[in-house]
mmCIF file of C-alpha atoms in Angstrom:
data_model
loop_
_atom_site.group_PDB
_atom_site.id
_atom_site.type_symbol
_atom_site.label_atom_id
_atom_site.label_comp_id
_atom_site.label_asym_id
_atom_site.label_seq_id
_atom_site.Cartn_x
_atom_site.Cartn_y
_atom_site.Cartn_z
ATOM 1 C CA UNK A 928 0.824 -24.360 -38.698
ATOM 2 C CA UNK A 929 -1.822 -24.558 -41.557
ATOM 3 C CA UNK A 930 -1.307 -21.493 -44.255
ATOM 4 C CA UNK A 931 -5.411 -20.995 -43.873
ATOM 5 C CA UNK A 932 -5.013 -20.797 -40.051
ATOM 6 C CA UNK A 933 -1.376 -18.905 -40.366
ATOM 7 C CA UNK A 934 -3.394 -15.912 -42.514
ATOM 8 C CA UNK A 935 -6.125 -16.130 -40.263
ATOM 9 C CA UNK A 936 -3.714 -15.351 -37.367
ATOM 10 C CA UNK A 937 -1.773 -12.846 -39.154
ATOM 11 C CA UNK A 938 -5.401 -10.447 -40.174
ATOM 12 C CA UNK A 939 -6.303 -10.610 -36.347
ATOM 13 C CA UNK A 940 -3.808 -10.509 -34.340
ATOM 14 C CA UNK A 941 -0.816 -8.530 -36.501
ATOM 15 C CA UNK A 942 1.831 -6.417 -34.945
ATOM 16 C CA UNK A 943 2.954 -3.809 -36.705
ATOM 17 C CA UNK A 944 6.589 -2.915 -37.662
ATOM 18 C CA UNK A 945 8.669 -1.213 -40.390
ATOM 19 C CA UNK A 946 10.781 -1.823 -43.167
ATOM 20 C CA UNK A 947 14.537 -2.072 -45.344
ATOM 21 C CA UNK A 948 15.819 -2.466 -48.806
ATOM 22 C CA UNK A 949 17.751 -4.534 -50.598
ATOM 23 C CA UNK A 950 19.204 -5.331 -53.909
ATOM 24 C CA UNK A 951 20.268 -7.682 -56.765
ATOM 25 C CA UNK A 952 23.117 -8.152 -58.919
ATOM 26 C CA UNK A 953 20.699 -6.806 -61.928
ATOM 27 C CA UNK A 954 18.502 -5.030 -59.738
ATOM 28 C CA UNK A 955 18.880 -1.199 -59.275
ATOM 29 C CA UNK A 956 20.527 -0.331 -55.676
ATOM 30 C CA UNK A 957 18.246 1.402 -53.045
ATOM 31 C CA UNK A 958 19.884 3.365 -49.832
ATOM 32 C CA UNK A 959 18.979 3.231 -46.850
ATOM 33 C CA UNK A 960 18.621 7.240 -46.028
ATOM 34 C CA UNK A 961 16.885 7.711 -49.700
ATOM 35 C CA UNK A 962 13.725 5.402 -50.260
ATOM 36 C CA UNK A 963 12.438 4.842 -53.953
ATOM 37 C CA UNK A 964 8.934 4.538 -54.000
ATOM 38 C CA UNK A 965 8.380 0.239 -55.742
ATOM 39 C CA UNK A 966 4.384 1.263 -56.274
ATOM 40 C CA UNK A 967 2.299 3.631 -55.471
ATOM 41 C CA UNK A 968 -1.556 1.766 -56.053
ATOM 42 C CA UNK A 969 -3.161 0.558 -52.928
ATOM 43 C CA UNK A 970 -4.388 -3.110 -53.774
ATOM 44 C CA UNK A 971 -8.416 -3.443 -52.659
ATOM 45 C CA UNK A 972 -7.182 -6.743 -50.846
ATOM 46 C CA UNK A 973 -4.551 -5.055 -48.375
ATOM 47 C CA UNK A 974 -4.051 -7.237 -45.769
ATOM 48 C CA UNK A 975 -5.959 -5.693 -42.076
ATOM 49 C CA UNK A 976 -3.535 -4.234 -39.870
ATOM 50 C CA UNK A 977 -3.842 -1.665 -37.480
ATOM 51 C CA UNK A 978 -1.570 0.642 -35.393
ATOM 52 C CA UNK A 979 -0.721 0.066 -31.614
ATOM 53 C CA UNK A 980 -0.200 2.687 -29.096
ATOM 54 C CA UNK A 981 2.102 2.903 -26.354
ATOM 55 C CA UNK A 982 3.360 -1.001 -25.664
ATOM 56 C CA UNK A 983 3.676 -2.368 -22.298
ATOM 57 C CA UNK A 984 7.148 -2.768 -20.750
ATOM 58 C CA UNK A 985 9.122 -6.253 -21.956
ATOM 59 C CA UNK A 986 10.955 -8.082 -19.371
ATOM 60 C CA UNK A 987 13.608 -10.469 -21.698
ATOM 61 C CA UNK A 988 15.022 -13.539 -20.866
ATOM 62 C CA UNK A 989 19.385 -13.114 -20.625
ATOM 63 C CA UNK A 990 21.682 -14.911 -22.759
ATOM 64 C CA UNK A 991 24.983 -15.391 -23.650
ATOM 65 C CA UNK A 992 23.987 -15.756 -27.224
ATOM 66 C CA UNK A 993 25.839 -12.631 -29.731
ATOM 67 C CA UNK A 994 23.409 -10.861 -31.826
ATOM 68 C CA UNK A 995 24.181 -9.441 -35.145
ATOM 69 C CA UNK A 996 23.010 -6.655 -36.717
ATOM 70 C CA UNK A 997 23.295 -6.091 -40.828
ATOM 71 C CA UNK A 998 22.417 -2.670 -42.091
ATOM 72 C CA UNK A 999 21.223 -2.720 -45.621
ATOM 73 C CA UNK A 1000 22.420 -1.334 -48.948
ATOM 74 C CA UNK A 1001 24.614 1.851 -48.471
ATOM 75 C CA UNK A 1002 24.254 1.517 -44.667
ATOM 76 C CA UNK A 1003 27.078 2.768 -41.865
ATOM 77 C CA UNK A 1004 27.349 2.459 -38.375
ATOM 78 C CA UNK A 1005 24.554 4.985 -37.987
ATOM 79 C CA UNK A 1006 21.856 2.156 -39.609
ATOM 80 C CA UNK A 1007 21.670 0.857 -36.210
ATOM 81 C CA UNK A 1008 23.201 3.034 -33.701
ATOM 82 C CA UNK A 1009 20.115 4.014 -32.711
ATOM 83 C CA UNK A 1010 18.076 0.908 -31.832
ATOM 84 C CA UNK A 1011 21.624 -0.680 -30.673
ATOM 85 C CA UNK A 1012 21.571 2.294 -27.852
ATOM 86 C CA UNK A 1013 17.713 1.689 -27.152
ATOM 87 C CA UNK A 1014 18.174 -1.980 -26.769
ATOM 88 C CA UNK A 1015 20.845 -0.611 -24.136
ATOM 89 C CA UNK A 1016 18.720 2.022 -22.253
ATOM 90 C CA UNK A 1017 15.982 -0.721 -21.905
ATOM 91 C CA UNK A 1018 18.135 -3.199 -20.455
ATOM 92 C CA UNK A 1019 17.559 -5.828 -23.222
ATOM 93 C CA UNK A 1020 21.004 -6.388 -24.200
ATOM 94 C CA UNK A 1021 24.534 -4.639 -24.224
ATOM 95 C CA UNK A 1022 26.706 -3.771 -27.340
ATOM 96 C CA UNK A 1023 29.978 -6.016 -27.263
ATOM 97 C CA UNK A 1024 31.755 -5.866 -30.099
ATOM 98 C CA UNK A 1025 31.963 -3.670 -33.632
ATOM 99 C CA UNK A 1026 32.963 -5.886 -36.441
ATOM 100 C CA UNK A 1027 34.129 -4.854 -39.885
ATOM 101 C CA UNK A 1028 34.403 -6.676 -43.052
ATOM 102 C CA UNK A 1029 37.015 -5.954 -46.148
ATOM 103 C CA UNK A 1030 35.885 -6.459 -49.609
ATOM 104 C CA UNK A 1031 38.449 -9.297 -49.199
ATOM 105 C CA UNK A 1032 36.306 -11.255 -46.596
ATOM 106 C CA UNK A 1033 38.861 -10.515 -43.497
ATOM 107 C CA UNK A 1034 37.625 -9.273 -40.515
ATOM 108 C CA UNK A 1035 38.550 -6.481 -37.519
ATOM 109 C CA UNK A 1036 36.259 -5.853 -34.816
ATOM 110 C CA UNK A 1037 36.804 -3.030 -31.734
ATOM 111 C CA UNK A 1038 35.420 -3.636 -28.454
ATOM 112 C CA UNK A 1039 35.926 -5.843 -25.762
ATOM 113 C CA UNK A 1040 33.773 -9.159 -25.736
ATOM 114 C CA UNK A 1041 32.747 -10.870 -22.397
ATOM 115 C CA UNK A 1042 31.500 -14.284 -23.144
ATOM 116 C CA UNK A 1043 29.225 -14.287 -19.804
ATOM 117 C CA UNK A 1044 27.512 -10.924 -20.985
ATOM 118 C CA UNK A 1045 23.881 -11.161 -20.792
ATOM 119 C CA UNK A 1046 22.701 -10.373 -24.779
ATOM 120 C CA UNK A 1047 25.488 -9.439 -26.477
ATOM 121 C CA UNK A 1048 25.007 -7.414 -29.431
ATOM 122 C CA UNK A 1049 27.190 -7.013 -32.555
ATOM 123 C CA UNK A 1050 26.989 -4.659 -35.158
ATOM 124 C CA UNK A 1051 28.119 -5.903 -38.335
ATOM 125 C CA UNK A 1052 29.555 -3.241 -40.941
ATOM 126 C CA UNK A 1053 30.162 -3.984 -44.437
ATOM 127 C CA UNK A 1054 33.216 -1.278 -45.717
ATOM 128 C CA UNK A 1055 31.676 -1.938 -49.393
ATOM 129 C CA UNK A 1056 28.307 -1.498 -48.500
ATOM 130 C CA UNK A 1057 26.808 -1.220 -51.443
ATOM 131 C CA UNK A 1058 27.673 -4.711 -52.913
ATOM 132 C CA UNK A 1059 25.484 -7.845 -53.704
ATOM 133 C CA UNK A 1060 23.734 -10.239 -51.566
ATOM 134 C CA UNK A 1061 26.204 -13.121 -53.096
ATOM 135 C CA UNK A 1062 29.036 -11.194 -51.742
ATOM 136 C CA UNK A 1063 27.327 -10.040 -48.663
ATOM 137 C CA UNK A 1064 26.459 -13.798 -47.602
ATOM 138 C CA UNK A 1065 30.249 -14.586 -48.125
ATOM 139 C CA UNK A 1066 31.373 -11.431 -45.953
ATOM 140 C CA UNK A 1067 28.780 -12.974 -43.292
ATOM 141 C CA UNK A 1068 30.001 -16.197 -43.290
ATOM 142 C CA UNK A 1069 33.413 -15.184 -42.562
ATOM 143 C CA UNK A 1070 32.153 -12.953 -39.683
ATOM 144 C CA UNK A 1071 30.835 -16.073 -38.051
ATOM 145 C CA UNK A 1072 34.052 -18.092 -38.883
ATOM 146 C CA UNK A 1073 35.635 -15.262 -37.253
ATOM 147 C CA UNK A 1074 33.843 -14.900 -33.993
ATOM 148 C CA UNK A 1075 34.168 -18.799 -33.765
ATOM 149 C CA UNK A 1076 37.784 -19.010 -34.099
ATOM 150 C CA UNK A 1077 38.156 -15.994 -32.142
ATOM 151 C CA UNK A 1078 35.544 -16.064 -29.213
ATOM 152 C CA UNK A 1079 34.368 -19.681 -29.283
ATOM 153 C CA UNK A 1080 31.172 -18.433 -30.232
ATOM 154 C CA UNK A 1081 28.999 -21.460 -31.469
ATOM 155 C CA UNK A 1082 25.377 -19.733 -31.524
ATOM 156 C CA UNK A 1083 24.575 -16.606 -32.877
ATOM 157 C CA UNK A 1084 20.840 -14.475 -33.752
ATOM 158 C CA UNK A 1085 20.936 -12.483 -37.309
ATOM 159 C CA UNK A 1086 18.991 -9.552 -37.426
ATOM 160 C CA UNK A 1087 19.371 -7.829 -41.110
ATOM 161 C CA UNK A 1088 17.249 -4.719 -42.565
ATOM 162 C CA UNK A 1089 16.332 -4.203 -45.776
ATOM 163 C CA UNK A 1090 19.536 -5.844 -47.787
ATOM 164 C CA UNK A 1091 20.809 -6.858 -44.690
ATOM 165 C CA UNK A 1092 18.201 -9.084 -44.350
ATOM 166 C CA UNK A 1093 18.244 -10.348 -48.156
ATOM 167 C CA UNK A 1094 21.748 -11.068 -47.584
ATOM 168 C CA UNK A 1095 21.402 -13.030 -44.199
ATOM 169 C CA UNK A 1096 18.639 -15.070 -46.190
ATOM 170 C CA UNK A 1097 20.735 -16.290 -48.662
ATOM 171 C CA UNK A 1098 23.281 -16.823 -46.420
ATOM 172 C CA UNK A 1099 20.756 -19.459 -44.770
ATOM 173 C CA UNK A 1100 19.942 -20.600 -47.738
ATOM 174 C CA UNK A 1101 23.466 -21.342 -48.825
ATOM 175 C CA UNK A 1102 25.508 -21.979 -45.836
ATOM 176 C CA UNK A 1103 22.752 -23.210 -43.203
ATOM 177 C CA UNK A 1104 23.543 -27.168 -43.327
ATOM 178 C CA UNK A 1105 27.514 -26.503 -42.605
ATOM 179 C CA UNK A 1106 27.614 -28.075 -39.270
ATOM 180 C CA UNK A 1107 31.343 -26.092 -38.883
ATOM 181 C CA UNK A 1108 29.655 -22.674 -38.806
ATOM 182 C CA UNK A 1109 27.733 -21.327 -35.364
ATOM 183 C CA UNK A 1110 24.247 -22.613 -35.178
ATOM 184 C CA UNK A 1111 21.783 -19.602 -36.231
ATOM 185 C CA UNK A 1112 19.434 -19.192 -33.047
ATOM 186 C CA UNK A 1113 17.309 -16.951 -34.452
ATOM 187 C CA UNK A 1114 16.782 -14.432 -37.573
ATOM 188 C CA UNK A 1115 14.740 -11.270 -37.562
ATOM 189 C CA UNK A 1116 14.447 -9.811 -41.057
ATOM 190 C CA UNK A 1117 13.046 -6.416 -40.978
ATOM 191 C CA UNK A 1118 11.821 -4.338 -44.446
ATOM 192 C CA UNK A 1119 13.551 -7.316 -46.853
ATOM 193 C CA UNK A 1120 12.658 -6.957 -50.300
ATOM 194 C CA UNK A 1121 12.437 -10.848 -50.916
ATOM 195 C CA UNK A 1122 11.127 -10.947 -54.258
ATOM 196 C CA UNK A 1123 13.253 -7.833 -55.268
ATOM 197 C CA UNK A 1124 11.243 -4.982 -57.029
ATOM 198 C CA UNK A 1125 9.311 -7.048 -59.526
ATOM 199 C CA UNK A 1126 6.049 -5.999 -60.583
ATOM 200 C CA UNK A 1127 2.893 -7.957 -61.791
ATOM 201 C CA UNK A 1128 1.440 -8.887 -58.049
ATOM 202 C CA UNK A 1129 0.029 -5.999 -57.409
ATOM 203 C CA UNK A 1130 -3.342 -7.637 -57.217
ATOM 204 C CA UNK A 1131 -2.945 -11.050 -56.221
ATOM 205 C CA UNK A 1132 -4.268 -11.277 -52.896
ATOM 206 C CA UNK A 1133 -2.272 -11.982 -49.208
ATOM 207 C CA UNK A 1134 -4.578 -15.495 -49.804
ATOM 208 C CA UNK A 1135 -2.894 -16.255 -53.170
ATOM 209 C CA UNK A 1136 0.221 -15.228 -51.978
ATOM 210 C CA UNK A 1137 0.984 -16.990 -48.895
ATOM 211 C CA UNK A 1138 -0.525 -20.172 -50.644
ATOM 212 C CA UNK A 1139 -0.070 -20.666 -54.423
ATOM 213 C CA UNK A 1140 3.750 -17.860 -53.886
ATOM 214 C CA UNK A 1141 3.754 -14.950 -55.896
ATOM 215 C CA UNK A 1142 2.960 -14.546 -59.414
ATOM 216 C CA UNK A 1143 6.227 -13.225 -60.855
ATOM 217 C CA UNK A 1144 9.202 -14.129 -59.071
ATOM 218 C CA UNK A 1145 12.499 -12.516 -59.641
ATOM 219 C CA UNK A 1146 15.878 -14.623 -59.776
ATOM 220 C CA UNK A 1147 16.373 -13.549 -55.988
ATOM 221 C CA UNK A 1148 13.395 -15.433 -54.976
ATOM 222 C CA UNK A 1149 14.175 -17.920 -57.596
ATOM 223 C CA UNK A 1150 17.381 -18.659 -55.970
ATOM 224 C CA UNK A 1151 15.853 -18.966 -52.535
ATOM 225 C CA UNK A 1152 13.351 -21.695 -54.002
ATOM 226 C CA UNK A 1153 16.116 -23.674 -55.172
ATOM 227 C CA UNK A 1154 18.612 -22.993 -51.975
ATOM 228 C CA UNK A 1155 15.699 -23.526 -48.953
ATOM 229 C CA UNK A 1156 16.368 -27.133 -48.500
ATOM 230 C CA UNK A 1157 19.781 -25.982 -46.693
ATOM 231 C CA UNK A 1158 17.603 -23.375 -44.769
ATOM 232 C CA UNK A 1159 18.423 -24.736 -41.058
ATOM 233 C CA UNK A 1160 14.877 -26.378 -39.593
ATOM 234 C CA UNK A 1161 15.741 -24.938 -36.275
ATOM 235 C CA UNK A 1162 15.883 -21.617 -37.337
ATOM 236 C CA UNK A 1163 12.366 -19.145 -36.345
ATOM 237 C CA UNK A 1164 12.196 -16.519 -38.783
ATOM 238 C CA UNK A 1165 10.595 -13.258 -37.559
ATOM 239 C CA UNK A 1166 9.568 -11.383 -40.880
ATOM 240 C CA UNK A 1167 8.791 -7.467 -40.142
ATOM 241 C CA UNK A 1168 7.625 -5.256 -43.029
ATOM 242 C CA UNK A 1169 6.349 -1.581 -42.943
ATOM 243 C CA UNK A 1170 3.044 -0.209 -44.555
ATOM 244 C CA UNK A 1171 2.932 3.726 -44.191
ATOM 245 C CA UNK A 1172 -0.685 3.870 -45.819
ATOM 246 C CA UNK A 1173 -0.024 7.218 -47.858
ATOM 247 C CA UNK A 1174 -0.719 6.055 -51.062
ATOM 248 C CA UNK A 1175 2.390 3.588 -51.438
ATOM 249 C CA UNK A 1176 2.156 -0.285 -51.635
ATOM 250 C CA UNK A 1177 4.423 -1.503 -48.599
ATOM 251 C CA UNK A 1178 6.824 1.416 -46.849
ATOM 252 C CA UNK A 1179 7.472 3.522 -49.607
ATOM 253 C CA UNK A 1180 10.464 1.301 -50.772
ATOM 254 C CA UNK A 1181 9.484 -2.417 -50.597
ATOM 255 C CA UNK A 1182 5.905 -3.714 -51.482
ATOM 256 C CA UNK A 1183 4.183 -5.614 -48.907
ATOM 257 C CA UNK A 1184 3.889 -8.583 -51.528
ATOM 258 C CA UNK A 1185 7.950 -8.610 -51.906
ATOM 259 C CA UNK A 1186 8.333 -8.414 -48.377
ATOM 260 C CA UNK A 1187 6.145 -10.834 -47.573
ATOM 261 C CA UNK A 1188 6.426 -13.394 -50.554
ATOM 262 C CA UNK A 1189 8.920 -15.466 -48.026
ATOM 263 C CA UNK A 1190 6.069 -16.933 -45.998
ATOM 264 C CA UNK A 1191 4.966 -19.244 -48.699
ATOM 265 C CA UNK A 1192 8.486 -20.818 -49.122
ATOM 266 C CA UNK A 1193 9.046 -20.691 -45.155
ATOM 267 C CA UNK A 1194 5.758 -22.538 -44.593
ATOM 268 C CA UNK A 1195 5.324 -24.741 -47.305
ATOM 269 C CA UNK A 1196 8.553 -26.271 -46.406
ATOM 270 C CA UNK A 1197 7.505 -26.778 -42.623
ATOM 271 C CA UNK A 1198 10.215 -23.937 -41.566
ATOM 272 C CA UNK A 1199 8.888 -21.550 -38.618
ATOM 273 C CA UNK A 1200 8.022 -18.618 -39.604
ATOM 274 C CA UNK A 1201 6.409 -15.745 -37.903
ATOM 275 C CA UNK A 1202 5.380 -11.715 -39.558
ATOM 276 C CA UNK A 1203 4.368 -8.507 -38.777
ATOM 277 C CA UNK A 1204 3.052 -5.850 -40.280
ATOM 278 C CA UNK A 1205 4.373 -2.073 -38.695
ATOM 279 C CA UNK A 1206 1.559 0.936 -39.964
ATOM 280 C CA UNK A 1207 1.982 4.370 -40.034
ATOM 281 C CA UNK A 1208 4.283 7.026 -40.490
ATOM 282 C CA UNK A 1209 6.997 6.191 -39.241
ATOM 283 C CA UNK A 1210 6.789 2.619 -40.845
ATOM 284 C CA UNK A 1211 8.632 3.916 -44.415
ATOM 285 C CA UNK A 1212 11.593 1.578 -45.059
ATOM 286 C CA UNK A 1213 14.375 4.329 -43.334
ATOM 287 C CA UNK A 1214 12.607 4.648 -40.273
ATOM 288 C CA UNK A 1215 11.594 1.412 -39.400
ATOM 289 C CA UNK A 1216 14.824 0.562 -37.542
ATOM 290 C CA UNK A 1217 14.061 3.653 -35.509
ATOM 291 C CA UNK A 1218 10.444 2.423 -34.684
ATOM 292 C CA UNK A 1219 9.634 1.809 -30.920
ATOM 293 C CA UNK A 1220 7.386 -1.024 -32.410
ATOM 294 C CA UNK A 1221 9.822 -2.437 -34.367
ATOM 295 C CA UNK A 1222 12.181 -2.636 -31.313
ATOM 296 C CA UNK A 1223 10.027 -4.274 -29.330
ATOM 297 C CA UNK A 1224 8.818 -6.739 -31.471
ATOM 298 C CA UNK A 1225 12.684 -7.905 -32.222
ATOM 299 C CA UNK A 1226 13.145 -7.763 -28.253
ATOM 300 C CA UNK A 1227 10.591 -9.623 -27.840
ATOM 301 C CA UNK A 1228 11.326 -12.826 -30.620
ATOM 302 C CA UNK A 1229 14.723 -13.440 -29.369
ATOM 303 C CA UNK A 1230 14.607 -12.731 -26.145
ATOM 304 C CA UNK A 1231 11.141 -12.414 -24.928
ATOM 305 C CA UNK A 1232 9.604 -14.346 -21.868
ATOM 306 C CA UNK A 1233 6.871 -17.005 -22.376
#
């Protein structure tokens, strides 16, 4: 798809959905449950985007394919309890399997895993859960050696917010040409801060940015330049970011030009690629794993019918 036609697309027909956080090795941490505000100057070329109402019911395709879920930076179990138990209420999947990592890389999970469930979810918990993205895309790795050599599993979907999805990135980025690790199905990143919290780009334009890249890049995005050759070409990426429109540039906590700075590597290296924009209140970067939108729009990309 063309970048003019792709921003073309995404001004009339964006969905809206909400946000996470993330953080760097020499960035400052942001929690989940306690939002920072990144900037607080509406640009004059905000990108159009409107809020939906009550969505119609989504009938999803069943697969035997494990979905992950990656809270972000000081998340627990709670992160996504909630849409984990909505997912199951609407019949779009069932949770399987809790699976914890050590600092140490090794792996315990409770549950009981069926491999002919119909879309099995996994919720991925990090017992240092405030440490770098490096880290995090080690830890991530060995959860997917582990369900391999443990389930058989050979295909898996990522779904990360905020750092969780900074961390599954660079885990593409660095491990997603090993032909030994389960193939990545899918990836739905939801409130990633993917150029970190660098500022200078408050006015460049959602034109500029999804063509030329940002302005200022931090070493996070950087690092993704450099790594996105190993980013695996089968691999959609659904991007979801959160504007709340109160004053704030993005959903309180990550800029909508950090969020959505990915695109231009994503398309300019042919890789699909897909975003949505999530308005309103309760599309700050906490909330937007509690959003109704938000859920259906990740129902929707990995299991959604044609």
């Amino acid at each position: 798809m063309k970048k003019t036609f792709f921003f073309s697309f995404l001004i009339l027909v964006l969905s809206l959905v909400s946000v996470g956080c993330g953080n760097e090795k020499t960035a400052g941490t942001v929690k989940e449950s306690d939002p920072t505000s990144e900037s607080k100057s509406n640009s004059p070329s905000e990108p159009s985007t409107s809020s939906s109402g009550v969505t119609d019911p989504l009938t999803t395709n069943q697969t035997t394919i494990p979905t992950l879920f990656i809270h972000g930076n000081g998340g627990t179990e709670g992160s996504f309890s909630g849409m984990l138990s909505r997912f199951e209420t609407s019949g779009w999947g069932e949770k399987r399997l809790t699976v914890t990592v050590q600092p140490d890389g090794s792996v315990l999970d409770t549950g009981t895993w069926d491999d002919q469930s119909d879309n099995p979810l996994i919720q991925v918990l990090f017992t240092d859960n405030k440490n770098n993205e490096w880290n995090q895309a080690d830890w991530i790795k060995a959860v997917l050696v582990y369900l391999k050599q443990t389930y058989q599993i050979e295909e898996v979907n990522l779904v990360g917010h905020s750092m969780g999805g900074v961390s599954s990135f660079r885990y593409l980025v660095t491990y997603g040409d090993d032909d030994s690790l389960p193939i990545v199905n899918r990836f739905v990143a939801i409130g990633a801060p993917f150029n970190d919290f660098v500022t200078g780009n408050e006015e460049q334009s959602f034109d500029a940015l999804i063509q030329d890249g940002p302005l200022v890049i931090s070493q996070r995005y950087s690092d993704f330049a450099a790594g996105i050759q190993q980013y695996p070409k089968e691999t959609p990426l659904l991007n979801i970011v959160g504007y709340v429109q109160d004053g704030s540039d993005g959903d309180g906590t990550v800029s909508l030009r950090s969020g959505l700075s990915i695109g231009h590597l994503m398309q300019e290296n042919g890789l699909n690629y897909r975003e949505e924009v999530i308005t309103g209140s309760q599309a700050s970067h906490s909330q937007l794993h509690e959003n109704s939108q938000v859920d259906k729009a990740v129902a929707d990309f990995l299991w959604g019918t044609p």
